[in-house]
């Protein structure tokens, strides 16, 4: 995103903040009780309505626990949670609204509002584990209708902590969010969103994403921590007529039993002009960075700079798929630089309360990958100043894919499969596997295997235009050919 666009965003947010800070109102003056027992949904909503009708301001929650179901934030109102204040989700699923417009449940909704926010050093606690399990009991007794797939209610029937749709000038700062029953916080088709210094513990139930940025235009996410059972920082595009664009993420830490940073899986419209800097990912089950164009959207102009990844099963996963028949996706202009990563031999999220599933076997450690489809290439990818340390130890007696033509041609394309770095099971490289790509540049890339691996470091299949001259490979197996080129042209190595 250009400096001019961020200046415009900063001005818009400042204007919104000026309006929101016009006057403070105490929620207790509207009858809300901070005892953790009284259901305050009506009192809080009356307070929000009143502040909105009076021209806006801050609705202040002093220390204590404010039990509530679904509430709707309105224009020019910010909820300010003082230190020690907890907006506490009811554990009764029937206290929540399934909004007819978005068809999701949430504790705090906002629909088509402007100049809104949630600030302070307080907490939003969804009590989602209890709420979800109470809902399971209602479903089993026939009181609530839900398919209960995989013994869990559909995520749309479980309340998120926050769901904002088509809002402008949104400010979320300082707060802690924990224990949602579904996704944690969604900003859907919003403009000028500023999220800073938040602490997220979304690790108590299935589908607990840390943050979902959906088809938004102008988002700045900074200085925040995410611990999630599902994707930690997730960009999505649900609408084929929209696009998620002009997003900056910086100085964030993420842990996940799925992926640390993920573009998708939903990618109908796509992603454009995204910049992420100074990101740390640790103890993460799937990918540190997953950029996916699998639903027909456009994905372009993506910059990832300064990524540190520790104990994460995969570092980089770039993928074109075709889950919708005839909808051709594009993945173009991706630069990933200044990366240090360590891939473990074992399961990286072992011991967490909600772990990722055990992978199908057989499978040796998967490499990073850039994979398009036949005639549908990933284009113009630059990897610069990259260091990845792998455990090595791939065993051909356990599972083997060779580098001969028959073996490489037998690797499935899987265009309609749910995209994950391990979807191909065994792959023929231990460092990078690149297929159906054009314009791939490796500039100061170091790949290290700590133990001998039967596979070469890099395999290129149907790659056209590649510069791999500045690559260092440390393999105790000391193979003669660490870069295998197959059905490819114009490759420098």
Coordinates of C-alpha atoms in Angstrom, one line a residue:
X1 CA 0.0 0.0 0.0
X2 CA 1.3 3.5 -0.8
X3 CA 2.2 6.1 1.8
X4 CA -0.5 8.3 0.4
X5 CA -3.2 5.6 1.0
X6 CA -2.0 5.0 4.6
X7 CA -2.0 8.8 5.2
X8 CA -5.6 8.9 4.1
X9 CA -6.4 6.0 6.3
X10 CA -4.7 7.7 9.3
X11 CA -6.6 10.9 8.7
X12 CA -9.9 9.0 8.5
X13 CA -9.2 7.1 11.7
X14 CA -8.2 10.3 13.4
X15 CA -11.5 11.9 12.4
X16 CA -13.4 8.9 13.6
X17 CA -11.5 8.8 16.9
X18 CA -12.2 12.5 17.4
X19 CA -16.0 11.8 17.1
X20 CA -15.9 8.8 19.3
X21 CA -14.1 10.6 22.1
X22 CA -16.7 13.4 22.2
X23 CA -18.2 12.3 25.5
X24 CA -18.0 9.4 28.0
X25 CA -21.0 7.5 29.2
X26 CA -20.9 4.9 32.0
X27 CA -22.8 1.7 31.0
X28 CA -23.7 1.3 34.7
X29 CA -25.9 4.4 34.4
X30 CA -28.1 2.5 31.9
X31 CA -28.7 -0.3 34.4
X32 CA -25.9 -2.7 33.4
X33 CA -24.6 -4.9 36.3
X34 CA -21.0 -5.9 36.6
X35 CA -21.7 -9.0 38.7
X36 CA -21.1 -11.7 36.0
X37 CA -24.7 -13.1 36.7
X38 CA -27.2 -10.5 35.5
X39 CA -27.9 -10.8 31.7
X40 CA -27.1 -7.2 30.5
X41 CA -28.0 -7.6 26.8
X42 CA -30.9 -5.2 26.9
X43 CA -29.2 -2.6 29.1
X44 CA -26.1 -2.5 27.0
X45 CA -28.1 -2.2 23.8
X46 CA -30.1 0.7 25.3
X47 CA -26.9 2.4 26.2
X48 CA -25.4 2.0 22.7
X49 CA -28.7 3.3 21.2
X50 CA -28.7 6.3 23.5
X51 CA -25.1 7.3 22.9
X52 CA -25.7 7.0 19.1
X53 CA -28.8 9.1 19.4
X54 CA -26.9 11.8 21.3
X55 CA -24.3 12.2 18.6
X56 CA -21.8 9.6 19.8
X57 CA -19.1 9.0 22.4
X58 CA -17.5 6.3 24.5
X59 CA -19.6 3.8 26.4
X60 CA -17.3 3.0 29.3
X61 CA -17.3 -0.3 31.1
X62 CA -15.7 -0.1 34.6
X63 CA -14.0 -3.1 36.3
X64 CA -16.3 -6.2 36.6
X65 CA -18.0 -8.8 34.5
X66 CA -20.8 -7.8 32.2
X67 CA -22.7 -10.9 31.0
X68 CA -24.4 -10.4 27.6
X69 CA -25.8 -12.0 24.5
X70 CA -25.8 -10.4 21.1
X71 CA -25.5 -6.6 20.9
X72 CA -25.2 -4.2 17.9
X73 CA -22.7 -1.4 17.9
X74 CA -23.9 1.7 16.1
X75 CA -22.2 4.7 14.4
X76 CA -20.0 7.1 16.4
X77 CA -20.0 4.8 19.4
X78 CA -17.0 3.1 20.9
X79 CA -17.1 0.5 23.7
X80 CA -14.3 1.3 26.1
X81 CA -13.3 -1.5 28.4
X82 CA -11.3 -0.3 31.3
X83 CA -8.6 -2.6 32.8
X84 CA -10.5 -5.3 34.8
X85 CA -13.7 -4.9 32.7
X86 CA -14.9 -8.1 31.0
X87 CA -17.6 -8.3 28.4
X88 CA -18.6 -11.8 29.2
X89 CA -20.5 -14.0 26.7
X90 CA -23.6 -15.8 27.9
X91 CA -23.2 -19.6 27.9
X92 CA -26.9 -19.9 26.7
X93 CA -26.8 -20.3 22.9
X94 CA -30.3 -18.9 22.7
X95 CA -29.1 -15.5 24.0
X96 CA -27.4 -14.9 20.7
X97 CA -28.8 -13.7 17.4
X98 CA -28.1 -15.3 14.1
X99 CA -28.0 -12.2 12.0
X100 CA -30.2 -12.5 8.9
X101 CA -27.9 -10.5 6.8
X102 CA -24.6 -12.3 7.4
X103 CA -26.2 -15.5 8.7
X104 CA -23.6 -15.8 11.5
X105 CA -23.9 -15.5 15.3
X106 CA -21.8 -13.0 17.3
X107 CA -21.6 -11.3 20.7
X108 CA -20.8 -7.9 19.2
X109 CA -22.2 -7.1 15.8
X110 CA -22.0 -4.0 13.7
X111 CA -23.7 -3.7 10.3
X112 CA -23.1 -0.8 7.9
X113 CA -22.0 1.6 10.7
X114 CA -19.2 4.2 10.7
X115 CA -16.7 5.6 13.3
X116 CA -17.0 2.7 15.7
X117 CA -14.5 0.9 18.0
X118 CA -13.6 -1.2 20.9
X119 CA -10.8 0.1 23.0
X120 CA -9.1 -0.1 26.5
X121 CA -7.3 -2.7 28.5
X122 CA -10.3 -4.9 29.2
X123 CA -11.4 -8.3 27.9
X124 CA -14.0 -9.8 25.7
X125 CA -14.5 -13.4 26.9
X126 CA -16.9 -15.4 24.8
X127 CA -17.0 -18.4 27.2
X128 CA -17.2 -20.3 23.9
X129 CA -16.2 -23.7 25.1
X130 CA -19.2 -23.9 27.5
X131 CA -21.5 -22.3 25.0
X132 CA -20.6 -24.7 22.2
X133 CA -20.9 -27.7 24.4
X134 CA -24.3 -26.5 25.7
X135 CA -25.4 -26.2 22.1
X136 CA -24.3 -29.7 21.4
X137 CA -26.6 -30.9 24.2
X138 CA -29.5 -29.0 22.7
X139 CA -28.8 -30.5 19.2
X140 CA -28.6 -34.0 20.6
X141 CA -32.0 -33.5 22.4
X142 CA -33.6 -32.1 19.2
X143 CA -34.1 -28.6 20.6
X144 CA -31.8 -27.0 18.1
X145 CA -31.4 -28.1 14.4
X146 CA -27.8 -28.5 13.2
X147 CA -26.1 -31.3 11.2
X148 CA -23.5 -31.7 14.0
X149 CA -20.8 -32.7 11.5
X150 CA -17.7 -34.2 13.1
X151 CA -19.6 -33.9 16.5
X152 CA -19.4 -30.1 16.4
X153 CA -22.1 -27.5 15.6
X154 CA -21.7 -25.6 12.3
X155 CA -19.5 -22.6 12.9
X156 CA -22.2 -20.2 11.8
X157 CA -24.4 -21.5 14.7
X158 CA -21.8 -20.7 17.3
X159 CA -21.2 -17.0 18.4
X160 CA -18.0 -15.2 17.4
X161 CA -16.8 -12.5 19.7
X162 CA -16.9 -9.8 17.0
X163 CA -18.5 -9.6 13.6
X164 CA -18.5 -6.2 11.7
X165 CA -19.9 -6.0 8.2
X166 CA -19.6 -3.1 5.7
X167 CA -18.4 -0.7 8.4
X168 CA -16.1 2.3 7.8
X169 CA -13.5 3.7 10.2
X170 CA -13.1 0.9 12.7
X171 CA -10.7 1.1 15.6
X172 CA -9.9 -1.9 17.8
X173 CA -7.0 -1.3 20.3
X174 CA -5.6 -2.6 23.5
X175 CA -8.2 -5.3 24.3
X176 CA -7.8 -9.0 25.0
X177 CA -10.1 -11.4 23.2
X178 CA -10.5 -15.0 24.3
X179 CA -12.6 -18.2 24.2
X180 CA -14.9 -17.6 21.2
X181 CA -17.3 -20.4 20.3
X182 CA -16.5 -20.1 16.6
X183 CA -14.2 -17.7 14.7
X184 CA -13.0 -14.9 17.0
X185 CA -13.3 -11.6 15.1
X186 CA -14.4 -10.9 11.5
X187 CA -14.1 -7.7 9.6
X188 CA -16.2 -8.3 6.4
X189 CA -16.2 -5.8 3.6
X190 CA -15.1 -3.0 5.9
X191 CA -13.1 0.1 5.0
X192 CA -10.3 1.8 7.1
X193 CA -9.8 -0.7 9.8
X194 CA -7.2 -0.1 12.5
X195 CA -6.3 -3.0 14.9
X196 CA -3.4 -2.4 17.3
X197 CA -2.0 -4.0 20.5
X198 CA -4.6 -6.7 20.9
X199 CA -4.0 -10.1 22.7
X200 CA -5.9 -13.1 21.4
X201 CA -6.4 -16.5 23.0
X202 CA -8.7 -18.3 20.5
X203 CA -7.7 -21.8 21.5
X204 CA -10.6 -23.4 23.3
X205 CA -12.8 -24.9 20.5
X206 CA -12.8 -25.8 16.8
X207 CA -12.6 -23.2 14.1
X208 CA -11.2 -20.6 16.5
X209 CA -9.4 -18.3 14.0
X210 CA -7.5 -15.4 15.5
X211 CA -8.6 -12.7 13.1
X212 CA -10.5 -12.9 9.8
X213 CA -10.1 -10.0 7.3
X214 CA -12.7 -10.6 4.6
X215 CA -12.9 -8.5 1.4
X216 CA -11.8 -5.4 3.3
X217 CA -10.2 -2.3 1.8
X218 CA -7.6 -0.5 4.0
X219 CA -6.6 -2.5 7.1
X220 CA -3.7 -1.9 9.4
X221 CA -3.0 -4.7 11.9
X222 CA 0.0 -4.1 14.2
X223 CA 1.7 -5.1 17.5
X224 CA -0.6 -8.0 18.3
X225 CA -0.4 -11.6 19.6
X226 CA -2.5 -14.5 18.4
X227 CA -2.8 -18.0 19.8
X228 CA -5.4 -19.9 17.8
X229 CA -6.6 -23.5 17.2
X230 CA -7.4 -22.5 13.6
X231 CA -5.7 -20.0 11.3
X232 CA -4.2 -17.2 13.3
X233 CA -4.1 -14.3 10.9
X234 CA -6.5 -15.1 8.0
X235 CA -7.4 -13.1 4.9
X236 CA -10.5 -14.3 3.1
X237 CA -12.5 -13.3 0.0
X238 CA -16.1 -14.6 0.1
X239 CA -17.5 -12.4 -2.6
X240 CA -16.4 -12.9 -6.3
X241 CA -17.3 -9.3 -6.9
X242 CA -15.1 -8.0 -4.1
X243 CA -11.4 -8.2 -3.2
X244 CA -9.4 -8.0 0.0
X245 CA -6.9 -5.2 -0.7
X246 CA -4.6 -2.6 0.7
X247 CA -3.7 -4.5 3.9
X248 CA -0.7 -4.0 6.2
X249 CA 0.3 -6.4 9.0
X250 CA 3.3 -5.7 11.1
X251 CA 5.0 -6.6 14.3
X252 CA 2.7 -9.6 15.1
X253 CA 3.3 -13.0 16.7
X254 CA 1.2 -16.0 15.8
X255 CA 0.7 -19.6 16.9
X256 CA -1.8 -21.9 15.3
X257 CA -2.9 -25.5 15.1
X258 CA -3.6 -24.6 11.4
X259 CA -1.6 -21.9 9.6
X260 CA 0.1 -18.8 11.0
X261 CA -0.7 -16.5 8.2
X262 CA -3.2 -17.6 5.5
X263 CA -4.7 -16.1 2.4
X264 CA -7.8 -18.1 1.9
X265 CA -9.0 -20.8 1.8
X266 CA -12.0 -18.8 0.5
X267 CA -10.5 -16.7 -2.3
X268 CA -13.5 -15.8 -4.6
X269 CA -12.5 -12.3 -5.5
X270 CA -8.9 -12.5 -4.3
X271 CA -6.2 -10.5 -2.6
X272 CA -4.2 -7.5 -3.8
X273 CA -1.6 -5.1 -2.4
X274 CA -0.8 -6.9 0.8
X275 CA 2.3 -6.1 2.9
X276 CA 3.4 -8.1 6.0
X277 CA 6.5 -7.2 7.9
X278 CA 8.2 -8.5 11.1
X279 CA 6.1 -11.6 11.8
X280 CA 7.0 -14.4 14.1
X281 CA 5.2 -17.8 13.8
X282 CA 5.9 -20.6 16.3
X283 CA 4.6 -24.1 17.3
X284 CA 2.3 -24.0 14.2
X285 CA 0.9 -27.2 12.7
X286 CA 0.6 -26.2 9.1
X287 CA 2.2 -23.3 7.2
X288 CA 3.9 -20.1 8.4
X289 CA 2.7 -18.5 5.2
X290 CA 0.0 -20.0 3.0
X291 CA -1.1 -17.9 -0.1
X292 CA -3.9 -19.7 -1.9
X293 CA -5.7 -18.8 -5.1
X294 CA -8.2 -21.7 -5.4
X295 CA -11.6 -20.2 -6.0
X296 CA -11.1 -18.2 -9.2
X297 CA -9.9 -15.0 -7.7
X298 CA -6.9 -12.7 -8.4
X299 CA -4.0 -12.8 -6.0
X300 CA -1.2 -10.3 -6.8
X301 CA 1.3 -7.8 -5.3
X302 CA 2.0 -9.6 -2.1
X303 CA 5.1 -8.7 0.0
X304 CA 6.2 -10.7 3.0
X305 CA 9.3 -9.2 4.7
X306 CA 11.1 -10.4 7.9
X307 CA 9.5 -13.7 8.9
X308 CA 10.8 -15.8 11.7
X309 CA 9.3 -19.2 12.0
X310 CA 10.1 -21.8 14.7
X311 CA 8.8 -25.3 15.1
X312 CA 6.4 -24.9 12.2
X313 CA 5.6 -27.8 9.9
X314 CA 5.8 -25.8 6.6
X315 CA 7.3 -22.4 5.9
X316 CA 6.0 -21.4 2.4
X317 CA 2.9 -22.7 0.6
X318 CA 1.8 -21.0 -2.6
X319 CA -1.0 -22.7 -4.5
X320 CA -3.4 -22.3 -7.4
X321 CA -6.4 -24.6 -7.4
X322 CA -9.8 -24.8 -9.1
X323 CA -12.5 -25.7 -6.6
X324 CA -15.1 -24.0 -8.8
X325 CA -15.4 -25.5 -12.2
X326 CA -14.2 -23.1 -15.0
X327 CA -13.1 -20.3 -12.6
X328 CA -9.4 -19.7 -13.3
X329 CA -7.4 -18.1 -10.5
X330 CA -4.3 -16.0 -10.9
X331 CA -1.3 -15.9 -8.4
X332 CA 1.2 -13.2 -9.5
X333 CA 3.9 -11.0 -8.1
X334 CA 4.9 -12.4 -4.7
X335 CA 8.0 -11.3 -2.9
X336 CA 9.1 -13.1 0.3
X337 CA 12.3 -11.9 1.9
X338 CA 14.4 -12.0 5.1
X339 CA 13.1 -15.3 6.4
X340 CA 14.6 -17.6 9.0
X341 CA 12.7 -20.8 9.7
X342 CA 13.2 -24.1 11.4
X343 CA 11.0 -27.1 10.5
X344 CA 10.7 -29.9 13.1
X345 CA 10.8 -33.6 12.7
X346 CA 7.8 -34.1 15.0
X347 CA 4.3 -32.7 15.3
X348 CA 4.8 -29.0 16.1
X349 CA 1.5 -28.4 18.0
X350 CA 1.7 -31.6 20.1
X351 CA 0.4 -31.1 23.6
X352 CA -1.9 -28.2 22.8
X353 CA -5.5 -28.7 23.8
X354 CA -6.8 -28.6 20.3
X355 CA -4.2 -30.1 17.9
X356 CA -4.3 -30.4 14.2
X357 CA -5.2 -33.9 12.9
X358 CA -2.6 -36.6 12.6
X359 CA -1.4 -36.7 9.0
X360 CA -2.2 -39.6 6.7
X361 CA 0.7 -41.9 6.3
X362 CA 3.1 -42.7 4.7
X363 CA 4.7 -39.2 4.6
X364 CA 8.2 -37.9 5.1
X365 CA 8.7 -34.2 6.0
X366 CA 7.1 -32.0 3.3
X367 CA 9.1 -29.3 1.5
X368 CA 8.0 -25.7 0.9
X369 CA 6.1 -25.6 -2.3
X370 CA 4.9 -23.4 -5.2
X371 CA 2.4 -25.2 -7.2
X372 CA 0.1 -24.1 -10.0
X373 CA -1.9 -26.2 -12.5
X374 CA -1.2 -27.3 -16.1
X375 CA -1.5 -24.1 -18.2
X376 CA -2.3 -22.1 -15.1
X377 CA 1.0 -20.9 -13.7
X378 CA 2.1 -19.2 -10.5
X379 CA 4.0 -16.2 -11.9
X380 CA 6.8 -13.9 -10.8
X381 CA 7.8 -15.1 -7.4
X382 CA 11.0 -13.8 -5.7
X383 CA 12.5 -15.4 -2.6
X384 CA 15.3 -13.3 -1.2
X385 CA 17.5 -13.8 1.9
X386 CA 15.8 -17.0 2.9
X387 CA 17.2 -19.5 5.4
X388 CA 15.3 -22.7 6.1
X389 CA 16.6 -25.5 8.4
X390 CA 15.0 -28.9 7.8
X391 CA 15.4 -32.0 9.9
X392 CA 16.1 -34.2 6.9
X393 CA 16.0 -37.9 7.4
X394 CA 13.6 -38.7 4.6
X395 CA 13.6 -42.5 4.3
X396 CA 13.0 -44.2 0.9
X397 CA 12.2 -47.5 2.7
X398 CA 9.3 -45.7 4.5
X399 CA 7.8 -43.9 1.5
X400 CA 9.4 -42.9 -1.8
X401 CA 8.8 -40.7 -4.8
X402 CA 11.6 -40.6 -7.3
X403 CA 12.7 -37.9 -9.7
X404 CA 12.3 -40.0 -12.9
X405 CA 9.7 -39.0 -15.4
X406 CA 7.2 -41.7 -14.4
X407 CA 7.4 -40.7 -10.7
X408 CA 7.1 -37.0 -11.3
X409 CA 4.2 -37.3 -13.7
X410 CA 2.4 -39.5 -11.2
X411 CA 2.2 -36.8 -8.6
X412 CA -1.5 -35.8 -8.6
X413 CA -2.7 -32.3 -9.6
X414 CA -5.6 -32.2 -7.1
X415 CA -7.2 -29.0 -8.4
X416 CA -10.4 -29.4 -6.3
X417 CA -8.8 -30.6 -3.1
X418 CA -8.8 -28.5 0.1
X419 CA -5.4 -26.8 -0.2
X420 CA -2.8 -27.7 2.4
X421 CA 1.0 -28.1 2.1
X422 CA 0.7 -31.8 2.8
X423 CA -2.1 -32.5 0.3
X424 CA 0.2 -34.3 -2.1
X425 CA 1.4 -36.6 0.7
X426 CA 5.0 -37.6 -0.3
X427 CA 6.9 -35.2 -2.5
X428 CA 10.3 -35.7 -4.3
X429 CA 12.2 -32.8 -2.7
X430 CA 13.1 -32.0 0.9
X431 CA 13.6 -28.2 0.5
X432 CA 11.4 -26.8 -2.3
X433 CA 9.0 -28.4 -4.8
X434 CA 7.9 -26.1 -7.6
X435 CA 5.5 -27.1 -10.4
X436 CA 3.6 -25.1 -13.1
X437 CA 5.4 -21.8 -12.5
X438 CA 7.0 -19.0 -14.4
X439 CA 9.5 -16.4 -13.3
X440 CA 10.9 -17.9 -10.1
X441 CA 13.9 -16.1 -8.5
X442 CA 15.9 -17.5 -5.6
X443 CA 18.3 -14.7 -4.3
X444 CA 20.5 -15.7 -1.4
X445 CA 18.5 -18.8 -0.4
X446 CA 20.1 -21.3 2.0
X447 CA 18.5 -24.7 2.6
X448 CA 20.0 -27.0 5.3
X449 CA 19.1 -30.6 6.1
X450 CA 20.3 -31.7 9.5
X451 CA 20.3 -35.4 8.5
X452 CA 20.8 -37.1 5.1
X453 CA 17.6 -37.3 3.0
X454 CA 17.1 -39.5 0.1
X455 CA 15.5 -36.7 -1.9
X456 CA 17.2 -33.8 -3.6
X457 CA 16.8 -30.3 -2.1
X458 CA 14.8 -28.7 -5.0
X459 CA 12.7 -30.2 -7.8
X460 CA 11.4 -28.0 -10.7
X461 CA 8.6 -29.4 -12.9
X462 CA 7.1 -27.4 -15.7
X463 CA 8.9 -24.3 -14.6
X464 CA 9.8 -21.7 -17.2
X465 CA 12.2 -18.8 -16.4
X466 CA 14.0 -19.5 -13.1
X467 CA 17.1 -18.1 -11.5
X468 CA 18.5 -20.4 -8.8
X469 CA 22.2 -19.4 -9.2
X470 CA 22.4 -17.9 -5.7
X471 CA 21.3 -20.9 -3.7
X472 CA 23.3 -22.7 -1.0
X473 CA 22.4 -26.2 -0.1
X474 CA 23.8 -28.0 3.0
X475 CA 23.0 -31.7 2.8
X476 CA 25.0 -34.2 4.7
X477 CA 24.0 -36.7 2.0
X478 CA 26.2 -34.8 -0.5
X479 CA 24.3 -35.6 -3.6
X480 CA 25.7 -34.8 -7.0
X481 CA 22.5 -33.2 -8.2
X482 CA 20.6 -31.2 -5.5
X483 CA 18.4 -29.3 -8.1
X484 CA 16.4 -31.5 -10.4
X485 CA 14.9 -29.9 -13.5
X486 CA 12.1 -31.6 -15.4
X487 CA 10.0 -30.4 -18.3
X488 CA 11.3 -26.9 -17.7
X489 CA 13.0 -24.2 -19.7
X490 CA 15.3 -21.2 -19.2
X491 CA 16.5 -22.3 -15.8
X492 CA 19.8 -20.9 -14.3
X493 CA 21.3 -22.9 -11.5

